[in-house]
Every structure is written in structure tokens, then in C-alpha cells.
CSV table of C-alpha atoms in Angstrom, one decimal:
chain,number,residue,atom,x,y,z
A,1,MET,CA,148.3,98.2,97.7
A,2,ILE,CA,144.9,99.2,98.2
A,3,PRO,CA,145.0,102.7,100.5
A,4,VAL,CA,143.8,101.7,103.7
A,5,PRO,CA,142.3,105.6,104.6
A,6,LEU,CA,140.2,104.7,101.1
A,7,LEU,CA,139.2,101.0,101.9
A,8,VAL,CA,137.9,102.2,105.7
A,9,CYS,CA,136.4,104.8,104.2
A,10,VAL,CA,134.1,102.9,101.9
A,11,MET,CA,133.4,100.1,104.3
A,12,ALA,CA,132.3,102.6,107.0
A,13,ALA,CA,130.1,103.9,104.6
A,14,TRP,CA,128.4,100.7,103.4
A,15,CYS,CA,128.4,99.9,106.9
A,16,ALA,CA,126.5,102.7,108.2
A,17,VAL,CA,123.8,102.2,105.4
A,18,TYR,CA,123.6,98.9,105.8
A,19,LEU,CA,122.9,99.2,109.4
A,20,ALA,CA,120.5,102.2,109.0
A,21,ASP,CA,118.4,99.9,106.9
A,22,THR,CA,118.5,96.7,109.3
A,23,LEU,CA,117.4,99.0,111.9
A,24,LEU,CA,114.7,100.3,109.9
A,25,ARG,CA,113.2,96.9,108.5
A,26,THR,CA,113.4,95.5,112.0
A,27,SER,CA,111.8,98.4,113.8
A,28,VAL,CA,108.0,97.7,114.4
A,29,THR,CA,107.4,101.1,114.1
A,30,HIS,CA,108.9,102.4,111.0
A,31,ARG,CA,109.2,98.7,109.0
A,32,ILE,CA,105.9,99.3,106.9
A,33,SER,CA,106.2,103.3,105.9
A,34,TYR,CA,110.2,102.7,105.2
A,35,GLU,CA,109.5,99.9,102.8
A,36,SER,CA,106.6,101.7,101.5
A,37,TRP,CA,109.0,104.5,101.1
A,38,LEU,CA,111.4,102.2,99.3
A,39,ALA,CA,109.2,100.8,96.9
A,40,SER,CA,107.1,104.0,96.0
A,41,ARG,CA,110.9,105.1,94.7
A,42,GLY,CA,111.9,102.2,92.9
A,43,LEU,CA,114.6,101.6,95.6
A,44,MET,CA,116.2,98.6,96.6
A,45,LEU,CA,119.3,98.0,99.1
A,46,SER,CA,121.7,95.1,99.5
A,47,PRO,CA,125.2,94.7,100.9
A,48,PHE,CA,127.4,96.9,99.1
A,49,HIS,CA,124.7,97.6,96.4
A,50,LEU,CA,122.0,100.2,95.8
A,51,ARG,CA,119.4,100.2,93.1
A,52,TRP,CA,117.1,102.5,91.6
A,53,GLN,CA,114.5,101.6,89.1
A,54,THR,CA,112.0,104.4,87.5
A,55,THR,CA,109.3,104.4,84.3
A,56,MET,CA,109.8,108.1,84.3
A,57,PHE,CA,111.9,107.6,81.2
A,58,ASN,CA,109.7,105.3,79.3
A,59,ARG,CA,108.4,108.2,77.0
A,60,LEU,CA,111.4,109.5,76.5
A,61,PHE,CA,112.9,106.2,75.0
A,62,ALA,CA,109.6,105.7,73.1
A,63,TYR,CA,110.5,109.0,71.6
A,64,CYS,CA,113.7,108.4,70.3
A,65,ALA,CA,112.6,105.1,68.9
A,66,ARG,CA,110.1,107.0,66.8
A,67,ILE,CA,112.6,109.6,65.5
A,68,ASN,CA,113.6,108.0,62.3
A,69,PRO,CA,111.4,105.1,61.9
A,70,ARG,CA,113.7,104.1,58.8
A,71,ALA,CA,117.0,103.9,60.6
A,72,LEU,CA,116.8,100.5,60.9
A,73,TYR,CA,120.3,100.4,59.3
A,74,LEU,CA,121.7,102.1,62.2
A,75,PHE,CA,120.7,99.1,64.2
A,76,ASN,CA,121.6,96.5,61.7
A,77,SER,CA,125.2,98.3,61.8
A,78,GLY,CA,124.9,97.6,65.3
A,79,LEU,CA,124.1,94.0,64.8
A,80,VAL,CA,127.3,93.7,62.7
A,81,PHE,CA,129.5,95.7,64.9
A,82,GLY,CA,128.4,93.4,67.9
A,83,ILE,CA,129.1,90.3,66.2
A,84,VAL,CA,132.8,91.6,65.2
A,85,ALA,CA,133.2,93.1,68.8
A,86,MET,CA,132.4,89.6,70.1
A,87,LEU,CA,135.4,87.9,68.2
A,88,GLY,CA,137.4,90.7,68.5
A,89,SER,CA,137.1,90.8,72.4
A,90,VAL,CA,137.9,86.9,72.8
A,91,VAL,CA,141.5,87.9,70.8
A,92,LEU,CA,141.9,91.4,73.0
A,93,LEU,CA,141.2,89.3,76.0
A,94,VAL,CA,143.6,86.2,74.9
A,95,LYS,CA,146.3,89.2,73.7
A,96,THR,CA,146.1,90.9,77.4
A,97,LEU,CA,146.7,87.9,79.3
A,98,GLN,CA,149.3,86.9,77.4
A,99,GLN,CA,151.0,90.4,78.3
A,100,THR,CA,150.2,89.7,81.9
A,101,LEU,CA,151.9,86.3,82.2
A,102,ALA,CA,154.9,88.0,80.3
A,103,GLN,CA,155.1,90.8,82.9
A,104,MET,CA,154.3,88.3,85.8
A,105,THR,CA,157.6,86.5,84.6
A,106,THR,CA,159.9,89.5,83.9
A,107,ASP,CA,161.4,92.1,85.9
A,108,ASN,CA,161.5,94.6,83.4
A,109,PRO,CA,159.6,97.7,84.4
A,110,ARG,CA,158.9,99.1,81.4
A,111,MET,CA,156.5,95.9,80.6
A,112,GLY,CA,154.2,97.7,83.2
A,113,GLY,CA,152.2,100.1,80.8
A,114,GLN,CA,152.2,97.6,77.6
A,115,GLN,CA,149.0,95.7,78.4
A,116,THR,CA,146.2,96.2,76.0
A,117,LEU,CA,143.5,96.2,78.8
A,118,GLN,CA,144.4,97.3,82.5
A,119,VAL,CA,142.0,96.9,85.4
A,120,VAL,CA,141.5,100.5,87.5
A,121,VAL,CA,141.1,100.3,91.2
A,122,PRO,CA,140.3,103.7,92.7
A,123,GLY,CA,143.4,105.1,94.5
A,124,VAL,CA,145.9,102.3,93.4
A,125,ASN,CA,146.3,102.8,89.7
A,126,LEU,CA,143.7,105.7,89.7
A,127,PRO,CA,144.6,108.7,91.2
A,128,THR,CA,141.9,110.5,94.0
A,129,SER,CA,141.8,113.7,91.8
A,130,GLN,CA,140.7,111.8,88.8
A,131,LEU,CA,137.6,110.0,90.7
A,132,VAL,CA,135.0,112.7,89.4
A,133,TYR,CA,136.1,112.3,85.9
A,134,PHE,CA,136.5,108.5,86.1
A,135,PHE,CA,132.8,107.8,87.6
A,136,SER,CA,131.5,110.5,85.6
A,137,ALA,CA,132.4,109.3,82.4
A,138,LEU,CA,131.6,105.2,83.7
A,139,LEU,CA,128.0,106.6,84.7
A,140,LEU,CA,127.7,108.4,81.0
A,141,SER,CA,128.9,105.5,79.0
A,142,GLY,CA,126.6,103.1,81.3
A,143,VAL,CA,123.5,105.3,80.8
A,144,ILE,CA,124.4,105.4,76.6
A,145,HIS,CA,124.8,101.7,76.7
A,146,GLU,CA,121.0,101.1,78.2
A,147,LEU,CA,119.9,104.1,76.1
A,148,GLY,CA,120.6,101.9,73.0
A,149,HIS,CA,118.8,98.8,74.5
A,150,ALA,CA,115.9,100.6,75.1
A,151,VAL,CA,115.7,102.2,71.8
A,152,ALA,CA,116.3,99.0,70.2
A,153,ALA,CA,113.9,97.3,72.4
A,154,LEU,CA,111.0,99.4,71.5
A,155,ARG,CA,112.0,99.2,67.6
A,156,GLU,CA,111.4,95.8,68.0
A,157,GLN,CA,108.1,96.1,69.7
A,158,VAL,CA,109.5,95.2,72.8
A,159,ARG,CA,108.2,96.7,76.1
A,160,VAL,CA,110.8,98.5,78.2
A,161,ASN,CA,109.6,97.8,82.1
A,162,GLY,CA,111.8,100.8,83.4
A,163,PHE,CA,115.1,101.9,83.4
A,164,GLY,CA,117.4,101.9,86.5
A,165,MET,CA,120.8,103.4,88.1
A,166,PHE,CA,123.1,101.1,90.7
A,167,VAL,CA,126.1,101.5,92.6
A,168,PHE,CA,127.9,98.8,93.7
A,169,VAL,CA,130.7,99.2,96.2
A,170,VAL,CA,131.9,102.6,94.5
A,171,TYR,CA,131.5,101.8,90.7
A,172,PRO,CA,127.9,103.6,89.2
A,173,GLY,CA,126.1,101.7,86.6
A,174,ALA,CA,122.7,101.8,85.0
A,175,PHE,CA,120.2,99.2,83.5
A,176,VAL,CA,116.8,98.7,81.7
A,177,ASP,CA,114.3,96.1,82.7
A,178,LEU,CA,112.9,94.6,79.4
A,179,PHE,CA,109.5,92.4,79.1
A,180,THR,CA,110.5,88.9,78.7
A,181,THR,CA,107.7,87.3,76.9
A,182,HIS,CA,107.7,90.0,74.1
A,183,LEU,CA,111.7,89.1,73.8
A,184,ASN,CA,111.4,85.5,73.7
A,185,LEU,CA,108.5,86.1,70.9
A,186,ILE,CA,110.7,87.9,68.6
A,187,SER,CA,113.2,86.6,65.9
A,188,PRO,CA,117.0,85.8,66.6
A,189,THR,CA,118.0,88.7,64.3
A,190,GLN,CA,115.7,90.7,66.3
A,191,GLN,CA,116.8,89.9,69.5
A,192,LEU,CA,120.5,90.3,68.3
A,193,ARG,CA,119.6,93.8,67.1
A,194,ILE,CA,118.5,94.5,70.7
A,195,PHE,CA,121.5,92.8,72.7
A,196,CYS,CA,123.9,94.4,69.9
A,197,ALA,CA,122.5,98.0,70.8
A,198,GLY,CA,124.2,98.7,73.7
A,199,VAL,CA,128.2,97.7,72.6
A,200,TRP,CA,127.2,99.6,69.4
A,201,HIS,CA,126.0,102.8,71.3
A,202,ASN,CA,129.3,102.5,73.4
A,203,PHE,CA,131.0,102.4,70.3
A,204,VAL,CA,129.3,105.9,68.9
A,205,LEU,CA,129.5,107.7,72.0
A,206,CYS,CA,133.5,106.7,72.0
A,207,VAL,CA,133.4,108.0,68.4
A,208,ALA,CA,131.9,111.3,69.1
A,209,ALA,CA,134.2,111.9,71.9
A,210,LEU,CA,136.9,111.5,69.8
A,211,ALA,CA,135.8,114.0,67.4
A,212,PHE,CA,135.0,116.3,69.9
A,213,LEU,CA,138.7,116.3,71.5
A,214,PHE,CA,140.1,116.5,68.4
A,215,LEU,CA,137.7,119.4,67.1
A,216,LEU,CA,138.4,121.1,70.7
A,217,PRO,CA,140.8,123.8,69.5
A,218,ILE,CA,138.0,124.7,66.7
A,219,LEU,CA,135.4,124.7,69.0
A,220,LEU,CA,137.1,126.7,71.8
A,221,PHE,CA,138.9,129.3,69.2
A,222,PRO,CA,136.6,132.1,69.9
A,223,VAL,CA,137.8,132.2,73.7
A,224,TYR,CA,141.1,130.0,73.5
A,225,TYR,CA,144.0,130.0,71.2
A,226,THR,CA,146.6,127.4,70.7
A,227,GLY,CA,149.7,127.0,69.0
A,228,ALA,CA,151.6,129.9,71.1
A,229,GLY,CA,153.1,127.6,73.7
A,230,ALA,CA,152.6,125.6,76.6
A,231,LEU,CA,150.3,127.4,79.4
A,232,VAL,CA,151.3,126.5,83.3
A,233,THR,CA,148.1,126.0,84.7
A,234,GLU,CA,149.8,124.5,88.4
A,235,VAL,CA,153.5,124.6,89.8
A,236,VAL,CA,154.0,121.5,92.3
A,237,GLN,CA,155.0,123.5,95.7
A,238,GLY,CA,158.9,122.8,96.3
A,239,SER,CA,159.4,121.1,93.4
A,240,ALA,CA,162.3,122.3,90.3
A,241,ALA,CA,160.0,124.6,88.5
A,242,ASP,CA,159.1,126.8,91.9
A,243,GLY,CA,160.7,129.5,93.0
A,244,GLN,CA,161.2,133.3,92.7
A,245,ARG,CA,162.8,133.0,89.1
A,246,GLY,CA,161.1,129.7,88.3
A,247,LEU,CA,157.5,129.6,86.5
A,248,SER,CA,154.5,130.8,87.6
A,249,VAL,CA,150.7,129.9,86.9
A,250,GLY,CA,149.4,131.8,83.6
A,251,ASP,CA,153.3,131.7,82.0
A,252,ILE,CA,153.5,130.8,78.6
A,253,VAL,CA,156.7,128.1,77.8
A,254,THR,CA,158.2,128.8,74.2
A,255,GLY,CA,161.1,127.0,74.4
A,256,LEU,CA,163.6,124.6,76.1
A,257,GLU,CA,167.2,125.7,74.8
A,258,ASP,CA,166.7,125.6,71.1
A,259,CYS,CA,163.8,123.3,71.1
A,260,PRO,CA,160.8,125.5,70.3
A,261,VAL,CA,157.6,124.6,72.3
A,262,ARG,CA,154.3,125.2,70.7
A,263,GLY,CA,152.0,122.7,72.8
A,264,VAL,CA,152.3,120.6,75.6
A,265,GLU,CA,153.4,117.8,73.2
A,266,ASP,CA,156.4,119.8,71.9
A,267,TRP,CA,157.1,120.3,75.9
A,268,SER,CA,157.3,116.7,76.3
A,269,SER,CA,159.5,115.6,73.2
A,270,CYS,CA,161.7,118.4,73.8
A,271,LEU,CA,162.3,117.1,77.2
A,272,SER,CA,162.9,114.0,75.8
A,273,HIS,CA,165.3,114.9,73.1
A,274,LEU,CA,167.4,116.5,75.8
A,275,SER,CA,167.7,114.0,78.1
A,276,HIS,CA,168.7,111.6,75.6
A,277,THR,CA,171.0,113.4,73.8
A,278,PRO,CA,174.8,115.5,75.1
A,279,GLN,CA,174.5,118.6,77.0
A,280,THR,CA,174.2,121.6,75.2
A,281,GLY,CA,177.1,124.4,75.5
A,282,TYR,CA,177.0,128.0,74.6
A,283,CYS,CA,179.1,130.0,72.5
A,284,VAL,CA,180.9,132.8,75.0
A,285,PRO,CA,183.5,135.3,73.5
A,286,VAL,CA,186.9,134.4,74.3
A,287,SER,CA,187.3,138.1,75.6
A,288,SER,CA,184.3,137.4,78.0
A,289,LEU,CA,186.3,134.7,80.0
A,290,GLN,CA,187.6,136.6,82.8
A,291,PRO,CA,190.6,135.9,84.2
A,292,SER,CA,189.0,136.8,87.6
A,293,TRP,CA,186.9,132.9,87.6
A,294,ALA,CA,188.2,130.3,89.3
A,295,HIS,CA,190.2,128.4,87.2
A,296,GLY,CA,190.6,125.8,90.2
A,297,ARG,CA,192.0,122.2,89.7
A,298,ALA,CA,189.0,120.2,88.5
A,299,PHE,CA,188.0,117.0,90.5
A,300,LYS,CA,186.2,113.9,89.6
A,301,ARG,CA,183.3,112.9,91.1
A,302,LEU,CA,182.1,109.3,92.1
A,303,ASP,CA,180.5,109.0,88.7
A,304,GLY,CA,183.5,110.1,87.0
A,305,THR,CA,182.4,113.3,85.4
A,306,MET,CA,184.4,116.4,86.2
A,307,ASP,CA,183.8,119.3,88.7
A,308,CYS,CA,185.5,122.4,89.3
A,309,CYS,CA,182.9,124.3,91.7
A,310,SER,CA,183.8,123.7,95.6
A,311,ASN,CA,181.9,126.5,97.1
A,312,ASN,CA,178.8,125.0,96.7
A,313,SER,CA,177.0,128.1,95.4
A,314,LEU,CA,173.6,128.2,93.8
A,315,THR,CA,175.0,130.6,91.1
A,316,ASP,CA,178.0,129.0,90.0
A,317,LEU,CA,178.6,126.2,87.7
A,318,CYS,CA,181.7,124.3,86.3
A,319,PHE,CA,182.1,124.7,82.8
A,320,SER,CA,184.2,123.0,80.3
A,321,TYR,CA,185.6,124.4,77.2
A,322,MET,CA,188.8,123.6,74.5
A,323,LYS,CA,191.5,126.1,75.0
A,324,PRO,CA,194.0,126.7,72.4
A,325,GLN,CA,197.6,125.9,72.8
A,326,GLY,CA,200.2,126.4,70.3
A,327,ARG,CA,199.3,126.6,66.6
A,328,ASN,CA,197.0,123.4,66.5
A,329,GLY,CA,197.0,122.0,70.1
A,330,ARG,CA,194.0,122.1,72.2
A,331,GLU,CA,193.2,121.5,75.4
A,332,ARG,CA,190.0,121.4,77.9
A,333,GLU,CA,190.1,123.7,80.6
A,334,TYR,CA,187.3,123.8,83.5
A,335,ALA,CA,186.5,127.0,84.9
A,336,CYS,CA,183.7,127.8,87.7
A,337,MET,CA,181.8,130.6,86.0
A,338,PRO,CA,178.4,132.5,87.2
A,339,VAL,CA,175.8,130.6,85.1
A,340,ARG,CA,173.4,133.2,84.6
A,341,LYS,CA,176.0,135.9,82.7
A,342,MET,CA,177.4,132.7,80.7
A,343,VAL,CA,174.3,131.7,79.1
A,344,THR,CA,172.2,135.1,79.1
A,345,GLY,CA,171.7,135.9,75.1
A,346,THR,CA,174.2,133.4,73.9
A,347,ARG,CA,173.9,131.2,71.1
A,348,VAL,CA,173.4,127.4,71.9
A,349,CYS,CA,176.5,125.3,70.5
A,350,ARG,CA,177.3,121.0,70.4
A,351,SER,CA,180.8,122.1,68.9
A,352,GLU,CA,183.3,124.8,68.3
A,353,ALA,CA,182.1,124.8,64.8
A,354,ASP,CA,178.7,126.1,65.6
A,355,CYS,CA,180.3,129.2,67.3
A,356,ALA,CA,182.5,130.1,64.6
A,357,ALA,CA,179.8,129.8,62.0
A,358,HIS,CA,177.8,132.5,63.6
A,359,SER,CA,180.3,134.9,65.4
A,360,ASN,CA,182.3,137.4,64.2
A,361,ALA,CA,184.7,137.6,67.0
A,362,PRO,CA,186.5,134.7,68.3
A,363,SER,CA,184.3,132.7,70.3
A,364,VAL,CA,184.6,129.3,72.2
A,365,CYS,CA,181.8,126.5,73.4
A,366,VAL,CA,181.6,125.8,77.1
A,367,THR,CA,179.8,123.2,78.0
A,368,PRO,CA,178.4,122.6,81.5
A,369,SER,CA,180.1,119.9,83.2
A,370,LEU,CA,177.5,117.9,85.4
A,371,GLU,CA,176.3,115.0,86.5
A,372,ASN,CA,175.4,111.5,84.5
A,373,GLN,CA,171.8,111.8,83.2
A,374,THR,CA,172.1,115.6,84.8
A,375,ARG,CA,171.2,118.6,82.4
A,376,PHE,CA,171.0,122.3,82.4
A,377,ILE,CA,168.0,123.1,80.5
A,378,ARG,CA,167.1,127.0,79.6
A,379,VAL,CA,163.4,127.6,79.8
A,380,THR,CA,161.9,130.5,77.9
A,381,HIS,CA,159.0,131.8,79.4
A,382,PRO,CA,158.7,135.6,77.9
A,383,PRO,CA,158.6,138.4,79.1
A,384,ASN,CA,160.4,137.0,82.2
A,385,THR,CA,163.9,136.0,82.0
A,386,HIS,CA,164.9,132.4,81.5
A,387,MET,CA,164.0,129.7,84.2
A,388,LEU,CA,167.8,127.9,84.7
A,389,PHE,CA,167.0,124.2,85.7
A,390,VAL,CA,169.9,121.9,86.6
A,391,GLY,CA,168.9,118.2,87.4
A,392,TYR,CA,167.0,115.3,85.7
A,393,PRO,CA,164.8,116.6,82.9
A,394,PRO,CA,161.8,114.0,84.1
A,395,HIS,CA,161.9,116.0,87.5
A,396,LEU,CA,161.0,119.2,85.5
A,397,GLN,CA,158.0,117.6,83.4
A,398,TYR,CA,156.2,116.2,86.8
A,399,SER,CA,156.9,119.8,88.4
A,400,VAL,CA,154.2,121.7,86.1
A,401,SER,CA,151.0,121.2,84.4
A,402,LEU,CA,150.5,122.5,81.2
A,403,THR,CA,147.9,122.9,78.3
A,404,ASN,CA,147.7,123.9,75.0
A,405,PHE,CA,144.8,126.3,75.3
A,406,VAL,CA,145.2,130.3,76.2
A,407,PRO,CA,142.3,132.4,77.0
A,408,ARG,CA,141.7,135.4,75.2
A,409,LEU,CA,140.1,136.9,78.0
A,410,GLY,CA,141.2,137.2,81.4
A,411,PHE,CA,138.1,136.3,83.5
A,412,LEU,CA,138.4,133.0,81.4
A,413,HIS,CA,139.2,129.9,83.6
A,414,LEU,CA,142.7,128.3,83.2
A,415,ASP,CA,141.3,124.5,83.9
A,416,LEU,CA,138.1,124.4,81.3
A,417,PRO,CA,139.9,123.1,78.7
A,418,ILE,CA,141.5,120.7,80.7
A,419,PHE,CA,138.6,119.7,82.1
A,420,LEU,CA,136.9,118.9,78.5
A,421,GLU,CA,140.1,117.2,77.6
A,422,THR,CA,140.3,115.1,80.4
A,423,PHE,CA,136.7,114.2,80.7
A,424,CYS,CA,136.6,113.2,76.8
A,425,LYS,CA,139.7,110.8,77.0
A,426,TYR,CA,137.9,108.9,80.0
A,427,VAL,CA,134.6,108.5,78.0
A,428,VAL,CA,136.8,107.1,75.1
A,429,SER,CA,138.8,105.1,77.4
A,430,LEU,CA,136.0,103.8,79.7
A,431,SER,CA,133.1,103.9,76.8
A,432,GLY,CA,135.4,101.4,74.5
A,433,ALA,CA,136.0,99.4,77.4
A,434,LEU,CA,132.5,98.7,78.3
A,435,ALA,CA,131.9,98.2,74.4
A,436,VAL,CA,134.8,95.3,74.6
A,437,VAL,CA,133.9,93.7,78.0
A,438,ASN,CA,130.4,93.7,77.1
A,439,SER,CA,131.0,92.0,74.0
A,440,VAL,CA,132.7,89.1,75.7
A,441,PRO,CA,130.6,85.8,75.5
A,442,CYS,CA,130.5,85.5,79.4
A,443,PHE,CA,127.7,84.7,81.9
A,444,ALA,CA,125.7,87.8,82.8
A,445,LEU,CA,127.0,90.1,80.1
A,446,ASP,CA,125.5,91.3,77.0
A,447,GLY,CA,128.0,88.5,75.3
A,448,GLN,CA,125.8,85.9,76.6
A,449,TRP,CA,122.6,87.0,75.4
A,450,MET,CA,124.3,87.9,72.0
A,451,LEU,CA,125.8,84.3,71.5
A,452,ASN,CA,122.9,82.5,72.1
A,453,ALA,CA,121.1,84.6,69.4
A,454,LEU,CA,123.7,84.2,67.1
A,455,LEU,CA,123.5,80.3,67.7
A,456,GLU,CA,119.8,80.3,67.6
A,457,ALA,CA,120.0,82.5,64.0
A,458,THR,CA,123.2,80.3,62.3
A,459,LEU,CA,123.0,76.9,63.9
A,460,VAL,CA,119.4,76.2,63.7
A,461,THR,CA,119.4,74.2,60.2
A,462,VAL,CA,123.1,72.8,61.1
A,463,VAL,CA,122.3,71.6,64.8
A,464,THR,CA,118.5,71.0,64.9
A,465,ASP,CA,118.3,69.7,68.4
A,466,ARG,CA,117.8,72.7,70.8
A,467,GLN,CA,119.7,71.4,73.3
A,468,LYS,CA,122.9,70.6,71.8
A,469,ARG,CA,122.6,74.4,70.5
A,470,GLU,CA,122.5,75.5,74.1
A,471,LEU,CA,125.1,72.8,75.2
A,472,ILE,CA,127.5,74.6,72.5
A,473,GLY,CA,126.7,77.9,73.9
A,474,PHE,CA,127.3,76.6,77.3
A,475,PHE,CA,130.5,75.9,76.7
A,476,LEU,CA,131.7,78.8,74.7
A,477,LEU,CA,130.0,81.1,78.0
A,478,LEU,CA,132.3,78.8,80.1
A,479,ALA,CA,135.4,79.7,78.4
A,480,GLY,CA,134.7,83.0,77.7
A,481,SER,CA,133.9,83.5,81.3
A,482,ALA,CA,137.2,82.2,82.2
A,483,LEU,CA,139.1,83.9,80.0
A,484,LEU,CA,137.5,87.1,81.2
A,485,ALA,CA,138.2,86.0,85.2
A,486,ALA,CA,141.7,85.2,84.5
A,487,ASN,CA,142.2,88.7,83.0
A,488,VAL,CA,140.3,90.5,86.1
A,489,ALA,CA,141.8,88.4,88.5
A,490,LEU,CA,145.8,88.5,87.1
A,491,GLY,CA,145.0,92.1,86.5
A,492,LEU,CA,143.8,93.0,89.9
A,493,TRP,CA,146.6,91.0,91.3
A,494,MET,CA,149.5,92.8,89.1
A,495,VAL,CA,147.5,96.5,90.5
A,496,THR,CA,147.5,95.7,93.9
A,497,ALA,CA,150.4,93.4,95.0
A,498,ARG,CA,153.1,95.3,93.0
């Protein structure tokens, strides 16, 4: 469901802006000065839409167009990419629509994250803590998109009237105003280079952000190092990792049981491995099994597993092990033992043979007797003692925020690499999404003008009647618009109704 407080705040803000605009426009004393002020600053205001346009960047666009006059092959590459992207976007939308319909007809929760494209609604499937990343990356992607159109237009001798930005409800964007007369005088191939330049620059930005993301460890190497473990940057208060003997901000996790952790990816893979494999045991010398420990009668839990601790102690845990009986016999025993004393400095085992192979003294493999899906995990974070966790591994995973980057100097902020990583990921996702969506042959998108120019360039000798070519283009645009509208409508329903 859409969060009501966020919706109320957005509606209230727009109502206040629109009310102030209406009062100033109807005021006898302020109307002329207010409208002059808006016009001088290139501002236009309508319900849920604020637009700003300026010519101050025209010289910058002209400079970019003159940097390398021989770079025509770059825009020709953009033309080819735009045509391929137009076809690919249709295939992608058809696939996404099939996935959405399949998800609507199944109750399998695993189908939820399998869509290639997803509608993003702030506050619903986008956490409010990520809004700054989202809108910043969206605005950057939009500006680069329009920069591509402007530079390509100037290279084709089409005048740029101005550049602008807008906010529609909560979504920011950008646009360029091209001189239509010049645009209509150039050839369809030249038009294609202009119309395809936006999605081409989005693709280039996506590749650049992806390269920066992969090179980040090298770029930050002088001040941050990686491969030493996963650095804790945040611990959720009251979570399983919180507490005096839990994890703290600045701790470096180097292992989960016998699974080494060199970074965040290892942390996730180790937890996944531990949650899908049987509980690990620990090699304990037979001589250390003190008779004073409670060898009470084991009893079954509701899920069929065994327990032997009835004192609800936070320091004791029920362990099971195979006790030798006679010459060849063995009997499973259960004992309620102090957990930290049992597992400190012991080797991990999964069978009695593991203990016999690495120990001279007689030892047994003791295993925590826990409920199904529950795991006992030792978290190594030197120089501190092990953090001992009992519970569902996903709870531990979501209890902390981690990063691969460890600062070399104490004054460096722990969150700087996280900020750069997250922002780059949003740029890759949103710039790629803009390239896909704008390539769709749909009314009011770049795909409309790309398709019209493509038909004029390719069908002029096959379909000589211009009206017939326009009719073909109209039906193709109608189909593309219906496909995009179906994806958006069903995507919104899936996000907000479930």
C-alpha cells in the first residue's frame, strides 16, 4: 500500500504551491509583477508540474559540439544503438508483461523479484532512505540524455532554443527545446542521429557508471583497502547483533564458523551456506565433558527436535553427541552445557571422523540441538571474542550494514564508499531504464520520433505515399503505447495493491 503520510505531504505541498500561484495571478496589485517575474526566470507552473527553461547553457552545448568535429562515428554508433534499442525495448516489455501476468496468476512469493523491469514508487518499493540516491541519479540521467540531444542537434545545424528542467509530482526531469523548422529541413538520417542521441548517451553513462563501480576499489586504494573482511557500518538497535557481546560499528567480520569472510559477498554466501546445510558441531575433548553438567532427560519440541535445557538460561545450550557404548556400540546423549565454554577455541566438525583426524586426545563432535531452520553461528571479529548467534541466519544478515572498504586513516568516513557504490548502482539502473523506456515506439517519447524518422529513411521507396507511411507509423506507435501502458498499469497494481 502507498504510505499515507508521504502521499499527504506531497499533496499538501502541491496544493500550497498551486494556491499561492492562483492567489498571485488573481491579485490586482501583484499579478503583473508576478507574471513578469515568472517569465524573466523561465518558470511555468501548472497543477503538479513545475517547469524551468533557460538559454544559459547554449554556449556549453555549442562548445561540446565543437570539441571533436570528426566524432561523427560516435553519433552514427548512437543511431545504430537507438534502432537496436527500439527493437530490444519492445522484446523486453513483452517479456516483462509475461512475467507480470505469470506473477499475478501464482501465489509463489519467489516470483516477486523475477521481473526484468519494475515500476518504482517512492515509499512503497523504494525506501525513503534511498530517495536522495534515486532522485539524484534520475536527474543526472535526464540531464545527460538531453545533453546528447542538444549536442547532436548542433552538429546537424539545428538551433537549440533552450534547456530546461521540470518536476512532475515528485519525479524530476530535463528537456531541450529544438527549433522545429530546422529539424524538419534536415534528412531523416540526420534526424535519427538527433533523436537517438539521448538513449545513446544514457547507455554511455550507464557503461561509465558500471566501469567506475568496478574500478572503485582501485580508485579508493590510497585511502581504503579491501579483502580484509566485512566492515560493520551500522547495527540495528535491538537486533540479534546488538548488545555488549554483539557487533559494533567499526568491527571487521572475518569469519562465520569455518567460512572465511573477505567481504560483503562472502558474508552473504556464508550465511546462505550455513542456513542450507546441517548445523555444524565442535570437537570437544572427552575429558572436558564434566559430570556436573546437566544430563537431564531430553524432550521433544513441537517441531520434533530435541531439547534438554529447561532452565531458560541465556548462557546454556543443549548439545548432542554420540557416547561410546561397549566395544562397537554408540548412543546419542544430550547435555545442557555452557555454550561459550564449549565452543571457544574448538575446531568445527561435521562427523566424529573430523575430530579424530585433527586431535591426539580422545574427543567427540558435539552439535547444538536446535529447532528446524535455527542455527548456532560463531561470528569472528578480532580482536574481540566471538559473537555467538542463535536464530534464523537471515535475521543476522539484516541486523547489520556492511561494506568491503576499510579506511586506512581514522578520520575517513565509513559511509563514503557506500555512498559512491549506491549512487553508481542507481545511475546504472535508472540510466539504463531511461534508455529502454525512451526507445519504445510510444507517443510523446523519443521512440515516436525515432520510429517516424526510421520509416521515412527506409520506406520512402517502398511506400511512396507519405500518408500511408504515417498510417503505418501511427499503428506501430499505438501498439507500442498500449504495450508500455499495460506494463505500467499492471506494474503499479502489483506494487501498490499487494
